[in-house]
């Protein structure tokens, strides 16, 4: 393969640009930004030089550039890129998930236009397996792909794609980790693919299972041995183990997340759950012994049954309650795979940022800082617990008018409700607000 000199960037003011000397094929699942970056690299240019000139949109297109971003193009811009790269648009559309995702407007009202976005508004992406990319392109230039749970593992080269974690104005620096010595990761990947092929709910169930696994991870149970072992396997010699424990969280918990997904999507599991609960809404997992035992068996943790039996909050209990409601035909039943904001795992980037800030403020090394891992903040942890009890109370009584000194399942729910009703973010229409609060994402006063 050969490099070519920079092209003369004088595209006509038409819907398409003059074809360039290089034909560059896209990779399946690649971001628009990655494809344009590789295209510019073939001409030994930066994409912030090639693309604005090619589209005649000025140099401000990539203002605030970050590696976790994406560039969206309108129809005329896409036509120019297609013509210049000598790749038909239908091929680009099949390969690039965000190719036609948005239609930015040109400041002049007509002509090529682009829009750069980054952060939470862009789906998770990261470098694809470097060895696979080199084999497909014949070059060492990395490619960025949209990452889904089942595409984060390259079974051929035993790599886990972490994605890009932007921390304090710069990427974390580590995009991939080596899974050599952890055969259970590859086995879990094969099982995951099988679930996606044969169980329609597997993709949504994985999100719930991931939230459950991270909630267990945050407990740092003394009986847990498998996760610490994997962290040690993945941590480079001399690196901060606390930092790497956070960085590799989703990889370390992946086999158990897949096992949980298998249990939650099994129809026999749901039938036994309904039989165990007798159609009554459980407020702890003690009333779902069959599920608890199956989870302990599936994750190869015999001690897990005792840990889970007293659970009275969290994503797993919410899933159980939704299954019971749906199975009994309750009019208040919601989607089984609903995952409230209060139960969504904190992003790894936020965990790493908090870890570094805590180490700096405490004057300790990063290894010595103590954090509540997996949860947003201590206040968020207490709010999540209170919210779960409030939902359970409302399911039983149909309201949230709990006396101020009352306790529910051992929790001082009356005082908790009173404190939040006094919050300036809580609106005074109690019954309406309570219903939205209990069913919604866990934020008061929305």
XYZ file of C-alpha atoms in Angstrom:
446
model
C 0.000 0.000 0.000
C 1.271 3.494 -0.857
C 0.918 6.963 0.572
C -0.274 9.678 -1.749
C 0.603 13.383 -1.788
C -1.985 15.783 -0.371
C -4.718 16.463 -2.928
C -5.458 19.913 -4.288
C -8.400 20.838 -2.081
C -10.492 22.924 -4.445
C -13.785 21.055 -4.620
C -16.449 22.588 -6.837
C -19.513 24.085 -5.204
C -21.686 21.136 -6.132
C -23.189 18.256 -4.201
C -20.109 16.108 -4.851
C -16.357 16.635 -4.758
C -13.782 15.562 -7.337
C -12.798 11.901 -6.729
C -9.484 11.515 -4.913
C -6.736 9.065 -5.910
C -7.394 6.871 -2.855
C -10.325 4.525 -2.422
C -10.792 3.887 1.296
C -13.239 1.226 2.443
C -15.032 1.773 5.773
C -15.003 -0.742 8.617
C -18.275 -2.136 9.922
C -19.435 -0.241 12.985
C -16.896 2.560 12.518
C -17.614 6.127 13.585
C -17.838 8.830 10.920
C -14.986 10.638 12.649
C -12.744 7.576 12.542
C -13.415 7.002 8.847
C -12.609 10.628 8.007
C -9.509 10.484 10.200
C -8.243 7.428 8.333
C -9.070 9.085 5.022
C -7.017 12.145 5.942
C -4.191 9.941 7.200
C -3.843 8.373 3.763
C -2.936 11.822 2.455
C -0.645 12.499 5.422
C -3.027 15.194 6.634
C -4.920 15.801 9.826
C -8.669 15.363 9.430
C -9.148 18.877 10.854
C -7.265 20.086 7.773
C -8.766 17.816 5.122
C -12.459 17.690 6.015
C -13.261 21.407 6.549
C -11.407 22.229 3.311
C -13.143 19.457 1.413
C -16.572 20.498 2.660
C -15.785 24.248 2.577
C -17.223 24.711 6.064
C -14.377 26.639 7.712
C -12.021 25.637 10.492
C -14.527 25.787 13.337
C -16.140 22.423 12.591
C -14.016 20.572 15.152
C -13.959 23.252 17.825
C -13.609 21.609 21.234
C -12.387 18.387 19.611
C -12.256 15.268 21.783
C -11.403 11.713 20.857
C -14.735 10.430 22.183
C -16.645 12.594 19.700
C -18.502 12.123 16.435
C -19.043 14.292 13.357
C -22.461 14.342 11.712
C -22.854 15.362 8.062
C -25.769 16.567 5.965
C -26.703 15.101 2.578
C -24.430 17.332 0.504
C -21.463 16.753 2.798
C -22.029 12.993 2.637
C -22.168 13.145 -1.143
C -18.834 14.986 -1.260
C -17.157 12.516 1.077
C -18.545 9.591 -0.929
C -17.270 11.010 -4.203
C -13.872 11.953 -2.808
C -13.308 8.550 -1.149
C -14.690 6.733 -4.221
C -17.041 4.647 -2.059
C -20.792 4.577 -2.888
C -23.022 6.096 -0.224
C -25.024 2.903 0.225
C -21.825 1.120 1.302
C -20.908 3.914 3.696
C -24.415 3.883 5.157
C -24.310 0.130 5.779
C -20.928 0.305 7.484
C -21.140 3.582 9.443
C -23.991 3.581 12.007
C -24.085 7.398 12.290
C -23.718 8.152 8.572
C -27.292 9.488 8.199
C -28.037 10.011 11.901
C -28.403 13.806 11.657
C -28.901 16.505 9.025
C -26.975 19.605 10.152
C -28.044 22.885 8.582
C -25.571 25.043 6.738
C -25.180 28.582 8.160
C -25.819 29.853 4.630
C -29.026 27.852 4.391
C -27.660 25.588 1.665
C -24.516 23.596 0.949
C -22.389 21.100 2.834
C -22.548 21.202 6.632
C -21.183 19.233 9.545
C -21.648 19.154 13.313
C -19.175 17.844 15.883
C -20.501 16.364 19.121
C -18.874 14.632 22.094
C -19.640 13.331 25.544
C -22.864 11.678 26.704
C -24.800 12.682 23.574
C -22.624 10.327 21.521
C -22.977 6.532 21.902
C -20.052 4.701 23.468
C -17.138 4.187 21.106
C -13.488 3.265 21.304
C -10.589 1.802 19.417
C -11.338 -1.520 17.779
C -8.873 -4.380 18.166
C -5.643 -2.959 16.784
C -4.499 -6.292 15.378
C -7.807 -6.810 13.542
C -7.701 -3.242 12.196
C -4.143 -3.681 10.933
C -5.087 -6.942 9.213
C -8.099 -5.370 7.478
C -6.542 -2.065 6.459
C -2.888 -2.974 6.032
C -1.924 -0.018 8.221
C -1.219 0.647 11.883
C -3.630 3.599 12.090
C -6.291 2.629 14.699
C -10.000 2.776 13.952
C -12.733 3.795 16.369
C -15.863 1.654 16.474
C -19.194 1.925 18.239
C -18.970 -0.519 21.130
C -21.771 -2.764 22.334
C -21.419 -5.231 25.217
C -20.907 -8.205 22.875
C -18.436 -6.368 20.609
C -16.024 -5.319 23.351
C -14.239 -8.682 23.186
C -12.033 -9.813 20.315
C -11.931 -13.588 20.833
C -9.266 -14.066 18.160
C -6.700 -11.816 19.826
C -8.101 -12.024 23.382
C -8.575 -8.305 23.822
C -11.175 -6.283 25.729
C -12.076 -2.873 24.286
C -12.440 -0.436 27.192
C -13.571 2.522 25.116
C -12.403 6.089 25.654
C -12.734 7.463 29.179
C -12.262 11.229 29.181
C -10.931 12.405 32.560
C -9.983 15.942 33.508
C -9.608 17.201 29.957
C -7.685 14.226 28.579
C -8.353 10.557 27.720
C -7.352 7.953 30.298
C -4.777 6.593 27.861
C -5.670 2.894 28.034
C -8.119 1.675 25.387
C -7.570 -2.103 25.388
C -6.540 -4.796 27.840
C -5.136 -8.276 27.318
C -7.358 -11.166 28.462
C -4.633 -13.809 28.338
C -4.962 -16.045 31.384
C -8.707 -15.423 31.739
C -10.384 -18.133 29.625
C -13.725 -17.543 31.363
C -13.988 -14.221 29.507
C -13.934 -15.903 26.092
C -16.375 -18.584 27.266
C -18.729 -15.880 28.547
C -18.529 -14.118 25.170
C -19.587 -17.278 23.329
C -22.501 -17.675 25.729
C -23.442 -14.030 25.297
C -23.608 -14.369 21.508
C -25.761 -17.473 21.890
C -28.185 -15.600 24.160
C -28.469 -12.749 21.654
C -29.311 -15.231 18.912
C -31.935 -17.224 20.827
C -33.491 -14.944 23.450
C -35.234 -11.792 22.179
C -34.882 -9.924 25.476
C -31.171 -10.640 25.921
C -29.985 -7.151 24.935
C -32.304 -5.326 27.377
C -31.760 -7.959 30.052
C -28.009 -7.419 29.832
C -28.456 -3.794 30.951
C -30.367 -4.895 34.047
C -27.863 -7.689 34.716
C -24.982 -5.239 34.407
C -26.595 -2.902 36.945
C -27.072 -5.847 39.328
C -23.457 -7.001 38.903
C -22.098 -3.496 39.539
C -24.281 -3.157 42.658
C -22.679 -6.380 43.943
C -19.247 -5.131 42.914
C -19.771 -1.999 45.011
C -20.341 -4.097 48.155
C -16.775 -5.501 48.122
C -17.954 -8.628 49.940
C -15.274 -10.418 51.912
C -16.245 -13.771 50.372
C -15.643 -12.516 46.837
C -12.446 -14.006 45.371
C -12.956 -14.205 41.600
C -13.180 -10.483 40.892
C -10.061 -9.513 42.869
C -8.192 -12.300 41.071
C -9.184 -10.923 37.660
C -8.194 -7.405 38.692
C -4.747 -8.683 39.648
C -4.448 -10.497 36.316
C -5.310 -7.353 34.360
C -3.275 -4.809 36.344
C 0.151 -4.099 34.774
C 3.140 -4.495 37.035
C 3.780 -1.344 39.019
C 0.412 0.228 38.149
C -2.014 1.591 40.747
C -4.367 -1.335 41.596
C -7.110 1.004 42.801
C -7.150 2.841 39.481
C -7.154 -0.393 37.513
C -9.909 -1.866 39.655
C -12.151 0.922 38.395
C -10.857 0.983 34.840
C -11.451 -2.760 34.339
C -14.766 -2.933 36.245
C -17.003 -3.900 33.314
C -14.501 -6.420 31.989
C -14.008 -8.030 35.398
C -17.757 -8.429 35.997
C -18.560 -9.512 32.419
C -18.817 -13.320 32.983
C -21.201 -12.827 35.903
C -23.236 -10.284 33.938
C -23.691 -12.820 31.144
C -24.652 -15.499 33.685
C -27.210 -13.132 35.210
C -28.600 -12.347 31.758
C -29.097 -16.052 31.140
C -30.999 -16.491 34.415
C -33.179 -13.392 34.008
C -34.241 -14.315 30.472
C -35.059 -17.935 31.325
C -38.811 -18.564 31.247
C -38.597 -21.319 33.876
C -36.931 -18.854 36.248
C -39.872 -16.458 35.934
C -42.428 -19.232 36.408
C -40.707 -20.404 39.562
C -40.509 -16.803 40.775
C -44.287 -16.449 40.457
C -44.788 -19.758 42.260
C -42.448 -18.755 45.116
C -44.092 -15.377 45.648
C -47.644 -16.693 45.285
C -48.600 -13.565 43.408
C -47.678 -11.301 46.340
C -45.271 -8.438 45.798
C -42.013 -9.309 47.638
C -40.221 -6.608 49.593
C -37.045 -8.631 50.080
C -35.471 -11.421 48.078
C -36.192 -13.822 50.957
C -39.514 -14.426 49.216
C -37.774 -15.538 46.014
C -35.620 -18.446 47.240
C -35.612 -20.191 43.882
C -34.184 -17.161 42.093
C -31.587 -16.564 44.801
C -30.434 -20.186 44.667
C -30.254 -20.116 40.860
C -28.165 -16.944 40.865
C -25.744 -18.458 43.368
C -25.416 -21.561 41.190
C -25.088 -19.677 37.883
C -22.348 -17.400 39.226
C -20.541 -20.212 41.079
C -20.851 -18.429 44.417
C -22.527 -20.665 47.022
C -22.267 -17.912 49.643
C -24.289 -15.494 47.513
C -27.628 -16.889 48.710
C -27.113 -15.570 52.226
C -25.978 -12.189 50.931
C -28.980 -11.748 48.639
C -31.732 -13.073 50.880
C -32.044 -9.866 52.903
C -31.874 -7.522 49.888
C -34.625 -4.917 50.188
C -33.504 -2.440 47.505
C -31.669 -2.300 44.217
C -32.157 -3.257 40.557
C -32.605 -6.982 41.186
C -35.503 -6.494 43.599
C -37.143 -3.998 41.231
C -36.896 -6.565 38.424
C -38.468 -9.229 40.657
C -41.342 -6.918 41.561
C -41.971 -6.036 37.918
C -42.018 -9.723 36.984
C -44.589 -10.449 39.707
C -46.777 -7.539 38.628
C -46.603 -8.582 34.979
C -47.255 -12.236 35.801
C -50.339 -11.389 37.847
C -51.680 -8.952 35.263
C -51.364 -5.929 37.540
C -52.572 -2.647 36.067
C -49.514 -0.852 37.504
C -47.038 -3.259 35.934
C -44.321 -1.538 33.921
C -41.812 -2.949 31.445
C -39.906 -5.841 33.000
C -36.563 -4.438 31.842
C -37.087 -0.931 33.207
C -33.869 0.366 34.759
C -34.388 3.491 36.842
C -31.771 6.209 36.784
C -31.107 5.631 40.485
C -29.918 2.111 39.651
C -27.828 2.881 36.572
C -24.125 2.261 37.241
C -21.941 5.291 37.496
C -19.753 5.644 34.422
C -16.161 4.484 34.691
C -14.951 7.955 33.688
C -16.800 9.484 36.649
C -15.453 6.786 38.970
C -11.891 7.487 37.844
C -12.374 11.232 38.174
C -13.714 10.870 41.727
C -10.889 8.480 42.591
C -8.236 10.920 41.442
C -9.899 13.898 43.136
C -10.255 12.003 46.428
C -6.589 11.012 46.307
C -5.573 14.623 45.668
C -7.782 16.090 48.397
C -6.781 13.541 51.005
C -3.094 13.973 50.262
C -2.775 10.226 49.733
C -1.490 8.141 46.922
C -4.217 6.908 44.586
C -3.799 3.465 46.106
C -4.666 4.795 49.567
C -7.855 6.675 48.725
C -11.102 5.200 49.985
C -14.223 5.577 47.864
C -17.742 4.168 47.640
C -17.145 2.417 44.340
C -19.957 1.893 41.868
C -22.308 4.540 43.298
C -22.610 8.215 42.403
C -21.996 9.736 45.837
C -22.758 8.873 49.462
C -25.851 11.100 49.252
C -26.933 9.332 46.067
C -26.479 5.971 47.773
C -28.814 6.957 50.626
C -31.292 8.459 48.162
C -31.308 5.219 46.147
C -32.035 3.195 49.282
C -34.834 5.524 50.379
C -36.351 5.594 46.899
C -36.479 1.812 46.757
C -38.293 1.660 50.115
C -40.691 4.382 48.978
C -41.564 2.436 45.823
C -42.160 -0.705 47.857
C -44.353 1.200 50.348
C -46.409 2.735 47.516
C -46.893 -0.678 45.937
C -48.378 -1.995 49.183
C -50.419 1.004 50.359
C -51.106 2.853 47.123
C -49.830 6.155 48.540
C -46.858 7.782 50.268
C -48.700 9.262 53.255
C -46.466 7.477 55.759
C -46.519 8.918 59.323
C -43.366 10.869 60.066
C -42.157 8.447 62.773
C -43.112 5.254 60.899
C -40.628 2.651 59.743
C -41.001 0.342 56.740
C -38.919 -2.840 56.512
C -36.724 -1.341 59.239
C -36.149 1.881 57.289
C -37.211 5.299 58.686
C -39.359 6.006 55.635
C -41.603 8.619 57.279
C -38.677 10.862 58.196
C -37.042 10.314 54.785
C -40.215 11.351 52.942
C -40.639 14.383 55.183
C -37.102 15.571 54.521
C -37.501 15.309 50.771
C -40.869 17.039 50.744
C -39.143 20.018 52.361
C -36.586 20.094 49.566
C -36.891 23.203 47.327
C -36.780 20.870 44.311
C -39.963 19.100 45.429
C -43.228 20.556 44.111
C -46.228 20.765 46.465
C -48.696 18.553 44.557
C -47.892 15.526 46.708
C -50.021 12.771 45.198
C -49.233 13.615 41.576
C -45.587 14.296 42.327
C -45.256 11.078 44.299
C -46.601 8.962 41.481
C -44.182 10.508 38.978
C -41.365 10.278 41.485
C -41.960 6.607 42.253
C -42.363 5.535 38.612
C -39.801 7.874 37.146
C -36.054 8.029 37.134
C -35.554 8.849 40.785
C -35.348 12.645 40.704
C -37.631 14.809 42.818
C -39.417 17.806 41.425
C -39.209 16.903 37.747
